[in-house]
Amino acid sequence: MALMTGEQYEESLRKLNLKVYLMGELVKSPVDHPIIRPSMNSVKLTYALAQDPQYEDLMTATSHLTGNKINRFCHLHRSTDDLVRKVKMQRLLGQKSGACFQRCVGMDAINAVDSVTFEMDQKLGTKYHKRFNKFLLMMQEEDLTVDGAMTDPKGDRGLPPHKQADPDLFVRIAERKADGIVVRGAKAHQTGAVNSHWILVMPTMTMAKEDADYAVSFVAPADAEGISYIYGRQSCDTRKLEGSPIDVGNSQYGGHEALMVFDDVFIPWEDVFMAGEYEFSGALVERFAGYHRQSYGGCKVGVGDVLIGAAALAADYNGAMKASHIKDKLIEMMHLNETLYACGIACSAEGAKTASGNYLINMLLANVCKQNVTRFPYEIARLAEDIAGGIMVTMPSEKDLKDAKIGKVVEKYFRGVASVPTEHRMRILRLIENITLGTAAVGYRTESMHGAGSPQAQRIMISRQGNLAHKKNLAKELAGIKE
Ligand code: SF4
Ligand code: FE
């Protein structure tokens, strides 16, 4: 089975024995929990759209291992065209879900681990790449969702891992055995963690020799003995428990993050892809981050499309669409959104082949892409709020609208243009609220800032990749300076 249907995916999650805590309670069935389910629906969409012939070009690819048709989320990019299609697929999914669909972290992780294990084996004579390919084959053939787990809790940011007061603040090898390793620690902000079948762990930063035990990469089943999850809260998340879907804004789809805890988890050697080779930790971090920075040039743009459309509808429903400043604000939003997309496409088109044969994005442009993402969605959200008006955050609930007694009053006073039902206006304003302030704002706003690395991380990469010396030489040449 190289492609699962959405239903098969949902059923496959039910078979997992995940230990998920949410608001102090162990969740019996994560798939059916009203707070978690919309995020599962988003991942389910990555399976459902792959079955649709009209999206086949974007959603599926041909495996270089088997020649079989596989979901693009399980694919290693074999060309710059593959890199471009990846971004287009992410824009499509952002448009269809209006949320984070989570599955990209695994795709970005396999692409980073592939080239790094290959190079590691060449230099050090290790045997990681073969092991990784064995895992990749299973992932592709079983159409698995894999959580690429990088970010450690990190404790005191001024101290390296081995100097922390608590040695577990970065995932580490706690014990080496003849048949494998025992790992301990946690990964924070793990996107899609409880909707995943497997986890692919990578180090969080460049490790030095003293921190070799923290230079560790491996895969584990999401429900392996010793792994548990503490589900992250999102703004307005309990609205999903109220039985008023209009108030949720986007009741069908969402995203999630969780703290993933490794409490002495045994990993057999065949599932280990790095165990102390600290010299390669930096390359793994940079490549995974680079791919995920490219990703944002697709997913955030797709959600931006929804937000721009919602803002235009809010203007229609308010009767403000003819005002020139509204038109101009919508133009500005589109300009910013397409600029993000341009960066996502550019870093893909300028990608290059790695030694292992898969394609890496242009690192400078991928970092420029993400740096723009730390800013533009905020401006797009600001303009959407400007167009929506204060009513977006002061209007009453769906229950008031549907109430036998006061419903008529809500209907009368919250109407804009006479021909548009009040309910439509409320729905679109709640959608804008959801993306800019509610559960989806995690993905569209704060994640735009910190996901795939905080702004400073990109600035460091831009300074490294920007080749200032070359630019100085260009200037000297034209200015006639000879030294
Ligand atoms: Fe994919 Fe975007 Fe979510 Fe990252 S933030 S997992 S790129 S949808
Ligand atoms: Fe992300």
Tab-separated table of C-alpha atoms and ligand atoms in Angstrom:
chain	number	residue	atom	x	y	z
A	1	MET	CA	0.000	0.000	0.000
A	2	ALA	CA	1.861	3.038	-1.181
A	3	LEU	CA	-0.995	5.525	-0.651
A	4	MET	CA	-3.403	5.545	2.292
A	5	THR	CA	-6.832	7.142	2.068
A	6	GLY	CA	-7.849	9.733	4.649
A	7	GLU	CA	-10.022	7.157	6.383
A	8	GLN	CA	-7.222	4.605	6.491
A	9	TYR	CA	-4.975	7.234	8.025
A	10	GLU	CA	-7.517	8.008	10.739
A	11	GLU	CA	-7.928	4.297	11.476
A	12	SER	CA	-4.152	3.814	11.610
A	13	LEU	CA	-3.932	6.476	14.320
A	14	ARG	CA	-6.594	4.703	16.367
A	15	LYS	CA	-4.353	1.658	16.500
A	16	LEU	CA	-1.547	3.606	18.178
A	17	ASN	CA	-1.253	3.513	21.914
A	18	LEU	CA	-0.227	7.138	22.436
A	19	LYS	CA	0.166	8.587	25.899
A	20	VAL	CA	-1.227	12.117	25.477
A	21	TYR	CA	-1.969	14.491	28.347
A	22	LEU	CA	-4.296	17.425	27.807
A	23	MET	CA	-5.297	19.765	30.607
A	24	GLY	CA	-4.037	17.365	33.242
A	25	GLU	CA	-5.805	14.306	31.903
A	26	LEU	CA	-4.674	11.282	29.943
A	27	VAL	CA	-6.635	11.389	26.677
A	28	LYS	CA	-8.425	8.107	25.882
A	29	SER	CA	-8.756	8.581	22.135
A	30	PRO	CA	-6.788	11.572	20.769
A	31	VAL	CA	-8.445	11.224	17.338
A	32	ASP	CA	-11.876	11.816	18.859
A	33	HIS	CA	-10.959	14.572	21.306
A	34	PRO	CA	-12.751	17.776	20.177
A	35	ILE	CA	-9.662	19.921	20.798
A	36	ILE	CA	-7.299	17.563	18.946
A	37	ARG	CA	-9.545	16.316	16.119
A	38	PRO	CA	-9.369	19.402	13.847
A	39	SER	CA	-5.571	19.040	13.748
A	40	MET	CA	-5.974	15.388	12.746
A	41	ASN	CA	-8.331	16.523	9.978
A	42	SER	CA	-5.582	18.742	8.552
A	43	VAL	CA	-3.131	15.831	8.302
A	44	LYS	CA	-5.940	13.669	6.930
A	45	LEU	CA	-6.252	16.212	4.126
A	46	THR	CA	-2.670	15.415	3.034
A	47	TYR	CA	-3.886	11.852	2.407
A	48	ALA	CA	-7.265	12.762	0.932
A	49	LEU	CA	-5.913	15.250	-1.625
A	50	ALA	CA	-3.286	12.733	-2.766
A	51	GLN	CA	-6.205	10.534	-3.925
A	52	ASP	CA	-7.671	13.340	-6.039
A	53	PRO	CA	-6.512	13.168	-9.689
A	54	GLN	CA	-6.575	16.963	-10.058
A	55	TYR	CA	-3.870	17.324	-7.366
A	56	GLU	CA	-1.828	14.263	-8.309
A	57	ASP	CA	1.082	16.290	-9.748
A	58	LEU	CA	1.581	18.192	-6.535
A	59	MET	CA	0.510	15.674	-3.914
A	60	THR	CA	2.311	12.599	-5.203
A	61	ALA	CA	5.752	11.752	-6.543
A	62	THR	CA	7.708	8.751	-7.793
A	63	SER	CA	9.891	7.049	-5.225
A	64	HIS	CA	13.558	6.889	-6.201
A	65	LEU	CA	13.809	3.708	-4.109
A	66	THR	CA	10.979	1.684	-5.664
A	67	GLY	CA	9.610	3.639	-8.637
A	68	ASN	CA	6.219	3.491	-6.910
A	69	LYS	CA	3.807	6.390	-6.660
A	70	ILE	CA	4.066	7.803	-3.138
A	71	ASN	CA	2.767	10.765	-1.197
A	72	ARG	CA	5.045	13.770	-1.713
A	73	PHE	CA	5.378	14.096	2.065
A	74	CYS	CA	7.386	10.831	2.010
A	75	HIS	CA	9.536	11.846	-0.972
A	76	LEU	CA	13.177	12.872	-1.277
A	77	HIS	CA	13.419	15.809	-3.693
A	78	ARG	CA	15.156	14.556	-6.824
A	79	SER	CA	15.219	17.847	-8.764
A	80	THR	CA	14.578	21.558	-8.431
A	81	ASP	CA	11.190	20.816	-9.984
A	82	ASP	CA	10.427	18.580	-6.980
A	83	LEU	CA	11.420	21.437	-4.653
A	84	VAL	CA	9.088	23.830	-6.483
A	85	ARG	CA	6.222	21.328	-6.391
A	86	LYS	CA	6.714	20.897	-2.673
A	87	VAL	CA	6.098	24.636	-2.106
A	88	LYS	CA	3.073	24.595	-4.411
A	89	MET	CA	1.655	21.608	-2.558
A	90	GLN	CA	2.060	23.461	0.733
A	91	ARG	CA	0.311	26.547	-0.606
A	92	LEU	CA	-2.561	24.351	-1.800
A	93	LEU	CA	-2.893	22.673	1.596
A	94	GLY	CA	-2.734	26.027	3.405
A	95	GLN	CA	-5.567	27.235	1.179
A	96	LYS	CA	-7.683	24.138	1.820
A	97	SER	CA	-7.104	23.916	5.592
A	98	GLY	CA	-6.478	27.515	6.680
A	99	ALA	CA	-4.189	25.916	9.252
A	100	CYS	CA	-0.936	24.046	9.833
A	101	PHE	CA	-1.196	20.572	8.294
A	102	GLN	CA	1.866	19.370	10.208
A	103	ARG	CA	3.180	16.677	7.921
A	104	CYS	CA	5.970	18.860	6.456
A	105	VAL	CA	8.281	18.444	9.451
A	106	GLY	CA	8.792	14.775	8.623
A	107	MET	CA	9.357	15.499	4.930
A	108	ASP	CA	11.918	18.164	5.795
A	109	ALA	CA	13.596	15.839	8.304
A	110	ILE	CA	14.036	12.902	5.890
A	111	ASN	CA	15.505	15.189	3.256
A	112	ALA	CA	18.023	16.592	5.739
A	113	VAL	CA	18.930	13.230	7.277
A	114	ASP	CA	19.413	11.637	3.854
A	115	SER	CA	22.227	13.890	2.674
A	116	VAL	CA	23.868	14.256	6.095
A	117	THR	CA	24.021	10.506	6.830
A	118	PHE	CA	25.464	9.957	3.346
A	119	GLU	CA	28.211	12.510	3.918
A	120	MET	CA	28.852	11.223	7.430
A	121	ASP	CA	29.340	7.671	6.173
A	122	GLN	CA	31.719	8.887	3.453
A	123	LYS	CA	33.874	10.794	5.906
A	124	LEU	CA	33.698	8.601	9.004
A	125	GLY	CA	33.007	5.153	7.576
A	126	THR	CA	29.785	4.831	9.588
A	127	LYS	CA	26.781	2.872	8.299
A	128	TYR	CA	23.949	5.279	8.923
A	129	HIS	CA	22.727	5.972	5.401
A	130	LYS	CA	21.765	2.354	4.720
A	131	ARG	CA	19.802	2.204	7.946
A	132	PHE	CA	18.086	5.447	7.086
A	133	ASN	CA	17.113	4.128	3.658
A	134	LYS	CA	15.532	1.090	5.288
A	135	PHE	CA	13.380	3.375	7.411
A	136	LEU	CA	12.575	5.580	4.418
A	137	LEU	CA	11.395	2.572	2.442
A	138	MET	CA	8.958	1.643	5.221
A	139	MET	CA	7.785	5.259	5.508
A	140	GLN	CA	7.106	5.433	1.770
A	141	GLU	CA	5.498	2.017	1.431
A	142	GLU	CA	3.261	2.480	4.476
A	143	ASP	CA	2.571	6.172	3.732
A	144	LEU	CA	3.481	7.182	7.272
A	145	THR	CA	3.268	10.571	8.932
A	146	VAL	CA	6.604	11.190	10.616
A	147	ASP	CA	7.220	13.920	13.126
A	148	GLY	CA	10.571	15.619	12.527
A	149	ALA	CA	11.607	16.529	16.069
A	150	MET	CA	14.367	19.070	16.520
A	151	THR	CA	13.713	21.741	19.160
A	152	ASP	CA	14.930	20.923	22.673
A	153	PRO	CA	13.680	22.760	25.777
A	154	LYS	CA	17.244	24.243	26.107
A	155	GLY	CA	16.991	25.497	29.718
A	156	ASP	CA	19.541	28.289	30.314
A	157	ARG	CA	20.284	29.665	26.835
A	158	GLY	CA	23.679	30.881	28.041
A	159	LEU	CA	24.926	27.358	28.783
A	160	PRO	CA	25.831	24.399	26.544
A	161	PRO	CA	23.965	21.107	27.123
A	162	HIS	CA	26.526	19.470	29.435
A	163	LYS	CA	26.727	22.556	31.677
A	164	GLN	CA	22.962	22.802	32.319
A	165	ALA	CA	21.830	22.319	35.922
A	166	ASP	CA	19.655	19.492	34.617
A	167	PRO	CA	21.392	17.283	32.017
A	168	ASP	CA	18.091	16.284	30.358
A	169	LEU	CA	17.230	19.689	28.874
A	170	PHE	CA	18.574	18.492	25.541
A	171	VAL	CA	17.778	14.988	24.258
A	172	ARG	CA	20.789	12.804	24.997
A	173	ILE	CA	22.167	9.304	24.949
A	174	ALA	CA	21.791	8.248	28.580
A	175	GLU	CA	23.245	4.788	27.996
A	176	ARG	CA	24.971	2.872	25.215
A	177	LYS	CA	24.268	-0.839	25.013
A	178	ALA	CA	25.372	-3.649	22.723
A	179	ASP	CA	22.029	-3.622	20.897
A	180	GLY	CA	21.166	0.078	20.966
A	181	ILE	CA	20.969	3.304	22.945
A	182	VAL	CA	18.754	4.586	25.738
A	183	VAL	CA	17.635	8.191	25.220
A	184	ARG	CA	16.330	10.707	27.711
A	185	GLY	CA	15.089	14.291	27.438
A	186	ALA	CA	12.308	16.112	25.635
A	187	LYS	CA	11.472	17.924	22.413
A	188	ALA	CA	9.399	21.092	22.750
A	189	HIS	CA	6.766	22.636	20.426
A	190	GLN	CA	6.445	19.424	18.398
A	191	THR	CA	4.140	20.148	15.476
A	192	GLY	CA	1.696	17.343	14.720
A	193	ALA	CA	3.295	15.067	17.325
A	194	VAL	CA	0.126	13.211	18.303
A	195	ASN	CA	-0.985	12.792	14.678
A	196	SER	CA	2.230	10.987	13.739
A	197	HIS	CA	3.079	7.302	13.383
A	198	TRP	CA	6.818	7.684	13.893
A	199	ILE	CA	9.201	10.325	15.243
A	200	LEU	CA	12.510	11.323	13.643
A	201	VAL	CA	14.694	13.016	16.244
A	202	MET	CA	17.569	15.337	15.346
A	203	PRO	CA	19.900	17.490	17.462
A	204	THR	CA	18.755	21.047	18.047
A	205	MET	CA	22.017	22.891	17.404
A	206	THR	CA	25.678	22.473	16.523
A	207	MET	CA	27.185	20.346	19.268
A	208	ALA	CA	30.784	20.521	20.508
A	209	LYS	CA	32.937	17.550	21.566
A	210	GLU	CA	31.909	17.827	25.222
A	211	ASP	CA	28.293	17.527	24.097
A	212	ALA	CA	28.784	14.462	21.870
A	213	ASP	CA	26.098	12.517	23.747
A	214	TYR	CA	23.636	15.186	22.647
A	215	ALA	CA	24.530	14.750	18.977
A	216	VAL	CA	21.905	12.073	18.439
A	217	SER	CA	19.456	11.269	15.672
A	218	PHE	CA	17.087	8.303	15.548
A	219	VAL	CA	13.582	7.151	14.718
A	220	ALA	CA	11.058	5.655	17.111
A	221	PRO	CA	7.420	4.597	16.837
A	222	ALA	CA	5.279	7.422	18.237
A	223	ASP	CA	3.882	5.074	20.875
A	224	ALA	CA	7.181	3.485	21.910
A	225	GLU	CA	7.588	2.575	25.567
A	226	GLY	CA	8.701	5.660	27.530
A	227	ILE	CA	7.397	8.330	25.111
A	228	SER	CA	4.606	10.640	26.273
A	229	TYR	CA	3.108	13.941	25.089
A	230	ILE	CA	1.811	17.011	26.875
A	231	TYR	CA	-0.505	18.833	24.489
A	232	GLY	CA	0.024	22.576	24.013
A	233	ARG	CA	-2.747	25.102	24.636
A	234	GLN	CA	-3.865	27.500	21.948
A	235	SER	CA	-5.708	30.764	22.244
A	236	CYS	CA	-9.507	30.170	22.288
A	237	ASP	CA	-9.028	26.347	22.147
A	238	THR	CA	-11.899	25.611	24.560
A	239	ARG	CA	-14.357	27.178	22.120
A	240	LYS	CA	-14.124	23.798	20.404
A	241	LEU	CA	-15.793	22.270	23.473
A	242	GLU	CA	-18.777	24.628	23.415
A	243	GLY	CA	-20.747	23.119	20.555
A	244	SER	CA	-20.813	26.447	18.656
A	245	PRO	CA	-18.807	25.864	15.470
A	246	ILE	CA	-19.338	29.430	14.184
A	247	ASP	CA	-17.531	30.799	17.232
A	248	VAL	CA	-14.505	28.594	16.490
A	249	GLY	CA	-14.026	30.310	13.115
A	250	ASN	CA	-12.546	27.229	11.462
A	251	SER	CA	-14.100	24.265	13.229
A	252	GLN	CA	-12.948	21.700	10.691
A	253	TYR	CA	-9.182	22.199	10.618
A	254	GLY	CA	-6.352	23.187	12.940
A	255	GLY	CA	-2.809	22.395	13.974
A	256	HIS	CA	-1.143	21.468	17.221
A	257	GLU	CA	2.107	21.386	19.120
A	258	ALA	CA	3.086	19.235	22.072
A	259	LEU	CA	5.952	18.609	24.467
A	260	MET	CA	7.351	15.172	23.622
A	261	VAL	CA	9.001	13.434	26.556
A	262	PHE	CA	11.568	10.621	26.278
A	263	ASP	CA	11.782	8.798	29.539
A	264	ASP	CA	14.615	6.313	28.999
A	265	VAL	CA	13.464	5.107	25.603
A	266	PHE	CA	15.388	2.191	24.102
A	267	ILE	CA	16.354	2.654	20.437
A	268	PRO	CA	17.855	-0.343	18.590
A	269	TRP	CA	20.983	0.470	16.562
A	270	GLU	CA	19.153	-0.064	13.273
A	271	ASP	CA	17.012	2.991	14.076
A	272	VAL	CA	19.952	5.242	15.045
A	273	PHE	CA	21.311	7.710	12.450
A	274	MET	CA	23.752	9.699	14.595
A	275	ALA	CA	25.242	8.777	17.948
A	276	GLY	CA	27.988	11.138	18.974
A	277	GLU	CA	29.227	12.407	15.574
A	278	TYR	CA	28.986	15.990	16.776
A	279	GLU	CA	30.866	17.380	13.729
A	280	PHE	CA	27.784	16.635	11.620
A	281	SER	CA	25.198	18.027	14.033
A	282	GLY	CA	25.484	21.543	12.575
A	283	ALA	CA	24.892	20.409	8.986
A	284	LEU	CA	21.812	18.449	10.031
A	285	VAL	CA	20.352	21.425	11.885
A	286	GLU	CA	21.089	23.843	9.035
A	287	ARG	CA	19.586	21.608	6.362
A	288	PHE	CA	16.439	20.724	8.277
A	289	ALA	CA	15.945	24.391	9.188
A	290	GLY	CA	16.642	25.398	5.571
A	291	TYR	CA	13.990	23.042	4.229
A	292	HIS	CA	11.487	24.197	6.815
A	293	ARG	CA	12.240	27.849	6.036
A	294	GLN	CA	11.447	27.034	2.403
A	295	SER	CA	8.226	25.336	3.574
A	296	TYR	CA	6.929	28.574	5.049
A	297	GLY	CA	7.075	30.149	1.598
A	298	GLY	CA	4.227	27.747	0.766
A	299	CYS	CA	2.080	27.017	3.829
A	300	LYS	CA	1.922	30.556	5.225
A	301	VAL	CA	1.110	31.860	1.751
A	302	GLY	CA	-1.820	29.450	1.445
A	303	VAL	CA	-3.232	30.510	4.804
A	304	GLY	CA	-2.549	34.119	3.754
A	305	ASP	CA	-4.717	33.527	0.667
A	306	VAL	CA	-7.588	32.490	2.955
A	307	LEU	CA	-7.065	35.507	5.197
A	308	ILE	CA	-6.975	37.940	2.280
A	309	GLY	CA	-10.130	36.377	0.855
A	310	ALA	CA	-11.830	36.634	4.250
A	311	ALA	CA	-10.829	40.291	4.602
A	312	ALA	CA	-12.230	41.058	1.135
A	313	LEU	CA	-15.492	39.321	2.056
A	314	ALA	CA	-15.666	41.249	5.333
A	315	ALA	CA	-15.333	44.440	3.289
A	316	ASP	CA	-18.101	43.241	0.946
A	317	TYR	CA	-20.382	42.419	3.875
A	318	ASN	CA	-19.614	45.765	5.527
A	319	GLY	CA	-20.428	47.628	2.312
A	320	ALA	CA	-16.896	49.070	2.249
A	321	MET	CA	-15.516	47.403	-0.864
A	322	LYS	CA	-15.704	50.510	-3.018
A	323	ALA	CA	-13.535	52.612	-0.678
A	324	SER	CA	-10.180	53.179	-2.344
A	325	HIS	CA	-8.192	52.666	0.879
A	326	ILE	CA	-9.790	49.223	1.332
A	327	LYS	CA	-8.843	48.238	-2.199
A	328	ASP	CA	-5.326	49.478	-1.574
A	329	LYS	CA	-5.020	47.506	1.670
A	330	LEU	CA	-6.056	44.334	-0.120
A	331	ILE	CA	-3.457	45.039	-2.826
A	332	GLU	CA	-0.826	45.486	-0.131
A	333	MET	CA	-1.812	42.173	1.478
A	334	MET	CA	-1.539	40.378	-1.864
A	335	HIS	CA	1.787	42.025	-2.599
A	336	LEU	CA	3.235	40.868	0.729
A	337	ASN	CA	1.812	37.373	0.379
A	338	GLU	CA	3.142	36.889	-3.142
A	339	THR	CA	6.549	38.188	-2.046
A	340	LEU	CA	6.689	35.310	0.463
A	341	TYR	CA	5.718	32.885	-2.281
A	342	ALA	CA	8.351	34.343	-4.617
A	343	CYS	CA	11.016	33.555	-2.003
A	344	GLY	CA	9.696	30.001	-1.529
A	345	ILE	CA	9.807	29.392	-5.278
A	346	ALA	CA	13.167	31.126	-5.719
A	347	CYS	CA	15.017	29.103	-3.083
A	348	SER	CA	13.562	25.962	-4.687
A	349	ALA	CA	14.406	26.879	-8.291
A	350	GLU	CA	17.953	27.729	-7.199
A	351	GLY	CA	18.388	24.438	-5.342
A	352	ALA	CA	21.275	22.067	-6.023
A	353	LYS	CA	22.078	18.385	-5.857
A	354	THR	CA	23.774	16.977	-2.755
A	355	ALA	CA	26.277	14.109	-2.707
A	356	SER	CA	23.537	11.608	-1.842
A	357	GLY	CA	21.488	12.653	-4.885
A	358	ASN	CA	18.651	14.548	-3.241
A	359	TYR	CA	18.208	18.271	-3.754
A	360	LEU	CA	18.865	21.012	-1.242
A	361	ILE	CA	17.308	24.473	-1.435
A	362	ASN	CA	19.405	27.580	-1.921
A	363	MET	CA	20.217	28.323	1.719
A	364	LEU	CA	20.547	32.091	1.406
A	365	LEU	CA	17.178	32.464	-0.310
A	366	ALA	CA	15.461	30.015	2.068
A	367	ASN	CA	16.660	32.103	4.992
A	368	VAL	CA	15.523	35.312	3.316
A	369	CYS	CA	12.151	33.609	2.784
A	370	LYS	CA	11.755	32.794	6.460
A	371	GLN	CA	13.049	36.209	7.574
A	372	ASN	CA	10.240	37.779	5.539
A	373	VAL	CA	7.809	35.331	7.127
A	374	THR	CA	8.763	36.718	10.562
A	375	ARG	CA	7.302	40.053	9.381
A	376	PHE	CA	4.817	39.944	6.510
A	377	PRO	CA	2.092	37.743	8.042
A	378	TYR	CA	1.981	40.237	10.935
A	379	GLU	CA	1.372	43.085	8.517
A	380	ILE	CA	-1.172	41.040	6.561
A	381	ALA	CA	-2.947	40.217	9.846
A	382	ARG	CA	-2.864	43.898	10.864
A	383	LEU	CA	-4.467	44.929	7.589
A	384	ALA	CA	-7.080	42.162	7.890
A	385	GLU	CA	-8.011	43.434	11.357
A	386	ASP	CA	-8.146	46.981	10.007
A	387	ILE	CA	-10.585	45.938	7.279
A	388	ALA	CA	-12.644	43.632	9.537
A	389	GLY	CA	-13.370	46.349	12.101
A	390	GLY	CA	-13.759	46.086	15.883
A	391	ILE	CA	-16.854	43.921	15.529
A	392	MET	CA	-14.528	40.955	14.975
A	393	VAL	CA	-13.743	40.930	18.696
A	394	THR	CA	-16.887	42.396	20.238
A	395	MET	CA	-19.736	40.485	18.593
A	396	PRO	CA	-21.742	37.970	20.623
A	397	SER	CA	-21.749	34.191	20.351
A	398	GLU	CA	-23.433	31.785	17.984
A	399	LYS	CA	-25.715	30.835	20.882
A	400	ASP	CA	-26.965	34.442	21.069
A	401	LEU	CA	-27.531	34.504	17.313
A	402	LYS	CA	-29.546	31.294	17.508
A	403	ASP	CA	-31.419	32.171	20.709
A	404	ALA	CA	-35.202	32.238	20.364
A	405	LYS	CA	-35.520	35.542	22.192
A	406	ILE	CA	-32.435	37.658	21.551
A	407	GLY	CA	-31.492	36.081	18.186
A	408	LYS	CA	-33.636	38.620	16.351
A	409	VAL	CA	-31.830	41.477	18.062
A	410	VAL	CA	-28.415	40.062	17.131
A	411	GLU	CA	-29.638	39.451	13.579
A	412	LYS	CA	-30.843	43.074	13.301
A	413	TYR	CA	-27.928	44.966	14.834
A	414	PHE	CA	-25.018	42.923	13.560
A	415	ARG	CA	-26.094	43.020	9.952
A	416	GLY	CA	-23.982	45.024	7.501
A	417	VAL	CA	-25.167	45.090	3.888
A	418	ALA	CA	-28.917	44.274	3.915
A	419	SER	CA	-28.645	41.465	1.364
A	420	VAL	CA	-26.058	39.469	3.361
A	421	PRO	CA	-27.300	37.324	6.275
A	422	THR	CA	-25.854	38.316	9.649
A	423	GLU	CA	-24.675	34.745	10.081
A	424	HIS	CA	-22.425	35.009	7.009
A	425	ARG	CA	-20.868	38.174	8.363
A	426	MET	CA	-20.276	36.557	11.744
A	427	ARG	CA	-18.764	33.461	10.130
A	428	ILE	CA	-16.235	35.400	8.090
A	429	LEU	CA	-15.257	37.661	10.995
A	430	ARG	CA	-14.745	34.614	13.226
A	431	LEU	CA	-12.535	33.074	10.549
A	432	ILE	CA	-10.373	36.216	10.539
A	433	GLU	CA	-10.294	36.103	14.338
A	434	ASN	CA	-9.274	32.436	14.213
A	435	ILE	CA	-6.304	33.106	11.921
A	436	THR	CA	-5.125	36.320	13.577
A	437	LEU	CA	-5.955	35.747	17.264
A	438	GLY	CA	-7.381	32.255	17.757
A	439	THR	CA	-6.154	28.677	17.426
A	440	ALA	CA	-4.810	29.139	13.870
A	441	ALA	CA	-2.852	32.208	14.978
A	442	VAL	CA	-0.291	29.814	16.490
A	443	GLY	CA	0.607	28.774	12.963
A	444	TYR	CA	0.030	32.036	11.159
A	445	ARG	CA	1.572	34.438	13.650
A	446	THR	CA	3.781	33.217	16.482
A	447	GLU	CA	4.976	30.252	14.467
A	448	SER	CA	5.801	32.652	11.635
A	449	MET	CA	8.124	34.321	14.120
A	450	HIS	CA	9.708	31.330	15.860
A	451	GLY	CA	8.936	28.221	13.792
A	452	ALA	CA	11.915	26.877	11.793
A	453	GLY	CA	14.101	29.092	13.990
A	454	SER	CA	13.657	32.561	15.466
A	455	PRO	CA	14.537	35.636	13.343
A	456	GLN	CA	18.102	35.906	14.633
A	457	ALA	CA	18.875	32.382	13.417
A	458	GLN	CA	18.108	33.465	9.844
A	459	ARG	CA	20.147	36.647	10.206
A	460	ILE	CA	23.179	34.589	11.184
A	461	MET	CA	22.688	32.409	8.093
A	462	ILE	CA	22.175	35.466	5.869
A	463	SER	CA	25.386	36.989	7.198
A	464	ARG	CA	27.239	33.717	6.475
A	465	GLN	CA	25.772	33.154	3.034
A	466	GLY	CA	25.467	36.738	1.827
A	467	ASN	CA	29.094	36.959	0.609
A	468	LEU	CA	29.813	40.517	1.650
A	469	ALA	CA	33.446	40.256	0.497
A	470	HIS	CA	32.270	39.652	-3.074
A	471	LYS	CA	29.966	42.673	-2.878
A	472	LYS	CA	32.856	44.847	-1.639
A	473	ASN	CA	34.964	43.734	-4.581
A	474	LEU	CA	32.205	44.669	-7.005
A	475	ALA	CA	32.080	48.154	-5.504
A	476	LYS	CA	35.874	48.542	-5.537
A	477	GLU	CA	36.022	47.512	-9.152
A	478	LEU	CA	33.497	50.114	-10.264
A	479	ALA	CA	34.934	52.803	-8.022
A	480	GLY	CA	38.394	52.213	-9.480
A	481	ILE	CA	39.994	51.224	-6.181
A	482	LYS	CA	43.152	49.180	-6.669
A	483	GLU	CA	44.973	47.825	-3.617
B	1	SF4	FE1	3.942	22.510	7.397
B	1	SF4	FE2	3.749	25.102	7.669
B	1	SF4	FE3	2.847	23.523	9.602
B	1	SF4	FE4	5.471	23.779	9.234
B	1	SF4	S1	4.040	25.397	9.854
B	1	SF4	S2	4.337	21.865	9.492
B	1	SF4	S3	5.553	24.037	7.010
B	1	SF4	S4	2.054	23.683	7.539
B	2	FE	FE	6.474	24.946	11.642
